[in-house]
């Protein structure tokens, strides 16, 4: 019995440091998410879950409303916490690259890839087991999505993360907890 997970990376979001949890979507992000919703409506989705961050919830909200489904929010699906202080983008990208070479690498006050992967998989694996044969959409973020996918297939690493779009959609097919196939659905 196949279980399908739709990883839905959030739409474009205005970058406001210090407002990580509550920032929403840009006008372009909202338009793209409407297109993503139309793409997913006919998939037969049974359940919708999301990161607690506003931009992830907003990215699955239209789908939930259209399908008359509740969005189940899981704190442990939040994006990886990078550092306790503001850092330059170049330093952040260098640190992210290094964190794929050393899963325990982190900036001061931040979270490692290993810790982020462990907490997010602690949500995803039970959902796959408990909802076998169902189709589940997940409102998520680039790095935590990559780490969840990487848990099942190490081919999903830094290069994969680097080519992601906002939004982006990946359909993952499982037999039990074995990842059988991944298909990119977003082509904009």
mmCIF file of C-alpha atoms in Angstrom:
data_model
loop_
_atom_site.group_PDB
_atom_site.id
_atom_site.type_symbol
_atom_site.label_atom_id
_atom_site.label_comp_id
_atom_site.label_asym_id
_atom_site.label_seq_id
_atom_site.Cartn_x
_atom_site.Cartn_y
_atom_site.Cartn_z
ATOM 1 C CA UNK A 1 0.000 0.000 0.000
ATOM 2 C CA UNK A 2 1.622 3.237 -1.202
ATOM 3 C CA UNK A 3 1.745 6.323 0.986
ATOM 4 C CA UNK A 4 2.275 9.637 -0.781
ATOM 5 C CA UNK A 5 3.874 12.667 0.837
ATOM 6 C CA UNK A 6 3.668 16.029 -0.940
ATOM 7 C CA UNK A 7 6.446 18.313 0.301
ATOM 8 C CA UNK A 8 5.257 21.864 -0.361
ATOM 9 C CA UNK A 9 7.985 24.418 0.194
ATOM 10 C CA UNK A 10 6.439 27.775 1.056
ATOM 11 C CA UNK A 11 6.041 30.580 -1.456
ATOM 12 C CA UNK A 12 8.271 33.639 -1.626
ATOM 13 C CA UNK A 13 8.374 35.416 1.722
ATOM 14 C CA UNK A 14 9.640 38.882 2.664
ATOM 15 C CA UNK A 15 12.895 38.483 4.575
ATOM 16 C CA UNK A 16 12.568 40.332 7.868
ATOM 17 C CA UNK A 17 15.222 39.290 10.364
ATOM 18 C CA UNK A 18 13.776 38.618 13.806
ATOM 19 C CA UNK A 19 10.349 37.771 12.400
ATOM 20 C CA UNK A 20 11.119 34.211 11.331
ATOM 21 C CA UNK A 21 8.011 32.650 12.859
ATOM 22 C CA UNK A 22 5.400 35.132 11.642
ATOM 23 C CA UNK A 23 6.482 36.446 8.252
ATOM 24 C CA UNK A 24 3.967 35.790 5.508
ATOM 25 C CA UNK A 25 4.125 35.691 1.717
ATOM 26 C CA UNK A 26 4.990 38.368 -0.822
ATOM 27 C CA UNK A 27 2.404 39.235 -3.518
ATOM 28 C CA UNK A 28 4.349 36.955 -5.923
ATOM 29 C CA UNK A 29 4.381 34.237 -3.238
ATOM 30 C CA UNK A 30 0.585 34.444 -2.897
ATOM 31 C CA UNK A 31 0.059 34.170 -6.679
ATOM 32 C CA UNK A 32 2.448 31.203 -6.923
ATOM 33 C CA UNK A 33 0.704 29.438 -4.033
ATOM 34 C CA UNK A 34 -2.652 29.841 -5.801
ATOM 35 C CA UNK A 35 -1.092 28.026 -8.794
ATOM 36 C CA UNK A 36 0.335 25.340 -6.487
ATOM 37 C CA UNK A 37 -3.092 24.854 -4.897
ATOM 38 C CA UNK A 38 -4.687 24.340 -8.335
ATOM 39 C CA UNK A 39 -1.947 21.833 -9.168
ATOM 40 C CA UNK A 40 -2.655 19.803 -6.001
ATOM 41 C CA UNK A 41 -6.473 19.950 -5.825
ATOM 42 C CA UNK A 42 -6.991 16.844 -7.974
ATOM 43 C CA UNK A 43 -4.374 14.697 -6.192
ATOM 44 C CA UNK A 44 -6.820 13.191 -3.671
ATOM 45 C CA UNK A 45 -5.013 14.522 -0.612
ATOM 46 C CA UNK A 46 -6.348 13.067 2.656
ATOM 47 C CA UNK A 47 -4.448 15.078 5.258
ATOM 48 C CA UNK A 48 -2.566 18.373 5.529
ATOM 49 C CA UNK A 49 0.182 19.081 8.027
ATOM 50 C CA UNK A 50 2.482 22.068 8.384
ATOM 51 C CA UNK A 51 5.345 23.762 10.097
ATOM 52 C CA UNK A 52 4.069 26.296 12.655
ATOM 53 C CA UNK A 53 5.606 29.189 10.700
ATOM 54 C CA UNK A 54 3.051 31.484 9.053
ATOM 55 C CA UNK A 55 4.547 31.277 5.543
ATOM 56 C CA UNK A 56 4.290 27.462 5.560
ATOM 57 C CA UNK A 57 0.702 27.492 6.863
ATOM 58 C CA UNK A 58 -0.297 30.125 4.278
ATOM 59 C CA UNK A 59 1.187 27.894 1.581
ATOM 60 C CA UNK A 60 -1.258 25.044 2.348
ATOM 61 C CA UNK A 61 -4.205 27.069 3.656
ATOM 62 C CA UNK A 62 -5.961 27.445 0.284
ATOM 63 C CA UNK A 63 -5.602 23.716 -0.356
ATOM 64 C CA UNK A 64 -7.031 22.929 3.090
ATOM 65 C CA UNK A 65 -9.979 25.264 2.525
ATOM 66 C CA UNK A 66 -10.705 23.836 -0.915
ATOM 67 C CA UNK A 67 -10.543 20.227 0.327
ATOM 68 C CA UNK A 68 -12.310 21.057 3.603
ATOM 69 C CA UNK A 69 -9.395 19.661 5.622
ATOM 70 C CA UNK A 70 -7.894 20.839 8.896
ATOM 71 C CA UNK A 71 -4.212 21.839 8.940
ATOM 72 C CA UNK A 72 -2.389 19.826 11.600
ATOM 73 C CA UNK A 73 0.509 21.972 12.852
ATOM 74 C CA UNK A 74 3.631 20.319 14.265
ATOM 75 C CA UNK A 75 6.202 22.456 16.073
ATOM 76 C CA UNK A 76 8.994 20.018 15.185
ATOM 77 C CA UNK A 77 8.480 20.661 11.450
ATOM 78 C CA UNK A 78 9.765 24.242 11.830
ATOM 79 C CA UNK A 79 12.774 25.403 9.810
ATOM 80 C CA UNK A 80 16.262 24.788 11.171
ATOM 81 C CA UNK A 81 17.406 27.475 13.614
ATOM 82 C CA UNK A 82 20.669 28.791 12.181
ATOM 83 C CA UNK A 83 22.214 31.007 14.893
ATOM 84 C CA UNK A 84 21.371 33.044 17.969
ATOM 85 C CA UNK A 85 22.456 36.316 16.318
ATOM 86 C CA UNK A 86 22.108 37.985 12.925
ATOM 87 C CA UNK A 87 24.639 36.699 10.387
ATOM 88 C CA UNK A 88 25.561 37.713 6.867
ATOM 89 C CA UNK A 89 24.066 35.698 4.006
ATOM 90 C CA UNK A 90 27.536 34.596 2.791
ATOM 91 C CA UNK A 91 28.377 33.244 6.256
ATOM 92 C CA UNK A 92 25.011 31.495 6.432
ATOM 93 C CA UNK A 93 25.463 29.804 3.033
ATOM 94 C CA UNK A 94 28.999 28.730 3.966
ATOM 95 C CA UNK A 95 27.700 27.278 7.233
ATOM 96 C CA UNK A 96 24.842 25.457 5.480
ATOM 97 C CA UNK A 97 27.286 23.963 2.959
ATOM 98 C CA UNK A 98 29.557 22.825 5.815
ATOM 99 C CA UNK A 99 26.584 21.362 7.697
ATOM 100 C CA UNK A 100 26.058 18.867 4.861
ATOM 101 C CA UNK A 101 29.697 17.745 5.210
ATOM 102 C CA UNK A 102 29.448 17.579 9.010
ATOM 103 C CA UNK A 103 25.871 16.991 10.197
ATOM 104 C CA UNK A 104 26.784 18.254 13.673
ATOM 105 C CA UNK A 105 28.231 21.575 12.439
ATOM 106 C CA UNK A 106 26.404 24.663 13.667
ATOM 107 C CA UNK A 107 26.874 28.357 14.295
ATOM 108 C CA UNK A 108 26.823 29.621 17.920
ATOM 109 C CA UNK A 109 23.330 29.250 19.371
ATOM 110 C CA UNK A 110 22.100 27.433 16.272
ATOM 111 C CA UNK A 111 20.829 23.971 15.516
ATOM 112 C CA UNK A 112 22.756 21.322 13.576
ATOM 113 C CA UNK A 113 21.441 19.461 10.537
ATOM 114 C CA UNK A 114 21.550 16.287 12.644
ATOM 115 C CA UNK A 115 19.295 17.804 15.326
ATOM 116 C CA UNK A 116 16.892 19.341 12.798
ATOM 117 C CA UNK A 117 16.653 16.075 10.865
ATOM 118 C CA UNK A 118 16.070 14.064 14.038
ATOM 119 C CA UNK A 119 13.215 16.269 15.272
ATOM 120 C CA UNK A 120 11.485 16.525 11.874
ATOM 121 C CA UNK A 121 11.762 12.794 11.173
ATOM 122 C CA UNK A 122 10.296 12.109 14.631
ATOM 123 C CA UNK A 123 7.108 13.679 13.207
ATOM 124 C CA UNK A 124 7.252 12.348 9.641
ATOM 125 C CA UNK A 125 7.920 8.640 10.307
ATOM 126 C CA UNK A 126 4.924 8.123 12.634
ATOM 127 C CA UNK A 127 2.678 9.983 10.174
ATOM 128 C CA UNK A 128 3.780 7.679 7.341
ATOM 129 C CA UNK A 129 3.205 4.614 9.552
ATOM 130 C CA UNK A 130 -0.156 5.715 11.004
ATOM 131 C CA UNK A 131 -1.598 6.933 7.695
ATOM 132 C CA UNK A 132 -0.454 4.129 5.406
ATOM 133 C CA UNK A 133 -1.998 4.306 1.964
ATOM 134 C CA UNK A 134 -2.976 7.976 2.394
ATOM 135 C CA UNK A 135 -1.896 11.127 0.585
ATOM 136 C CA UNK A 136 -0.466 13.769 2.900
ATOM 137 C CA UNK A 137 0.534 17.341 2.056
ATOM 138 C CA UNK A 138 3.183 19.055 4.193
ATOM 139 C CA UNK A 139 3.693 22.827 4.319
ATOM 140 C CA UNK A 140 7.430 23.129 4.830
ATOM 141 C CA UNK A 141 10.716 25.007 4.320
ATOM 142 C CA UNK A 142 13.729 24.408 2.101
ATOM 143 C CA UNK A 143 16.308 23.105 4.555
ATOM 144 C CA UNK A 144 14.063 21.030 6.823
ATOM 145 C CA UNK A 145 12.401 19.537 3.707
ATOM 146 C CA UNK A 146 15.816 18.654 2.261
ATOM 147 C CA UNK A 147 16.844 17.034 5.559
ATOM 148 C CA UNK A 148 13.648 14.952 5.735
ATOM 149 C CA UNK A 149 14.163 13.787 2.139
ATOM 150 C CA UNK A 150 17.879 13.197 2.844
ATOM 151 C CA UNK A 151 16.965 10.846 5.696
ATOM 152 C CA UNK A 152 15.417 8.466 3.144
ATOM 153 C CA UNK A 153 17.879 9.150 0.298
ATOM 154 C CA UNK A 154 21.301 10.833 0.775
ATOM 155 C CA UNK A 155 21.146 12.141 -2.822
ATOM 156 C CA UNK A 156 19.050 14.998 -1.399
ATOM 157 C CA UNK A 157 21.811 17.218 -0.057
ATOM 158 C CA UNK A 158 23.284 20.692 -0.445
ATOM 159 C CA UNK A 159 23.091 20.750 -4.268
ATOM 160 C CA UNK A 160 19.411 19.774 -4.114
ATOM 161 C CA UNK A 161 18.723 22.483 -1.516
ATOM 162 C CA UNK A 162 20.531 25.065 -3.629
ATOM 163 C CA UNK A 163 18.299 24.501 -6.682
ATOM 164 C CA UNK A 164 14.959 24.664 -4.852
ATOM 165 C CA UNK A 165 12.397 27.307 -5.791
ATOM 166 C CA UNK A 166 9.816 29.178 -3.684
ATOM 167 C CA UNK A 167 7.400 27.510 -3.831
ATOM 168 C CA UNK A 168 8.438 24.021 -4.806
ATOM 169 C CA UNK A 169 6.569 20.721 -4.653
ATOM 170 C CA UNK A 170 7.970 17.198 -4.439
ATOM 171 C CA UNK A 171 5.808 14.076 -4.468
ATOM 172 C CA UNK A 172 7.382 11.221 -2.486
ATOM 173 C CA UNK A 173 6.033 7.674 -2.836
ATOM 174 C CA UNK A 174 6.617 5.257 0.041
ATOM 175 C CA UNK A 175 6.069 1.545 0.539
ATOM 176 C CA UNK A 176 6.027 1.297 4.337
ATOM 177 C CA UNK A 177 9.049 3.488 5.250
ATOM 178 C CA UNK A 178 10.961 2.840 2.047
ATOM 179 C CA UNK A 179 11.135 5.766 -0.365
ATOM 180 C CA UNK A 180 10.421 4.355 -3.829
ATOM 181 C CA UNK A 181 10.110 7.428 -6.021
ATOM 182 C CA UNK A 182 10.377 11.218 -5.948
ATOM 183 C CA UNK A 183 8.762 13.436 -8.588
ATOM 184 C CA UNK A 184 9.066 17.205 -8.821
ATOM 185 C CA UNK A 185 5.603 18.644 -9.480
ATOM 186 C CA UNK A 186 6.360 22.392 -9.546
ATOM 187 C CA UNK A 187 7.598 23.590 -12.928
ATOM 188 C CA UNK A 188 7.291 27.384 -12.731
#
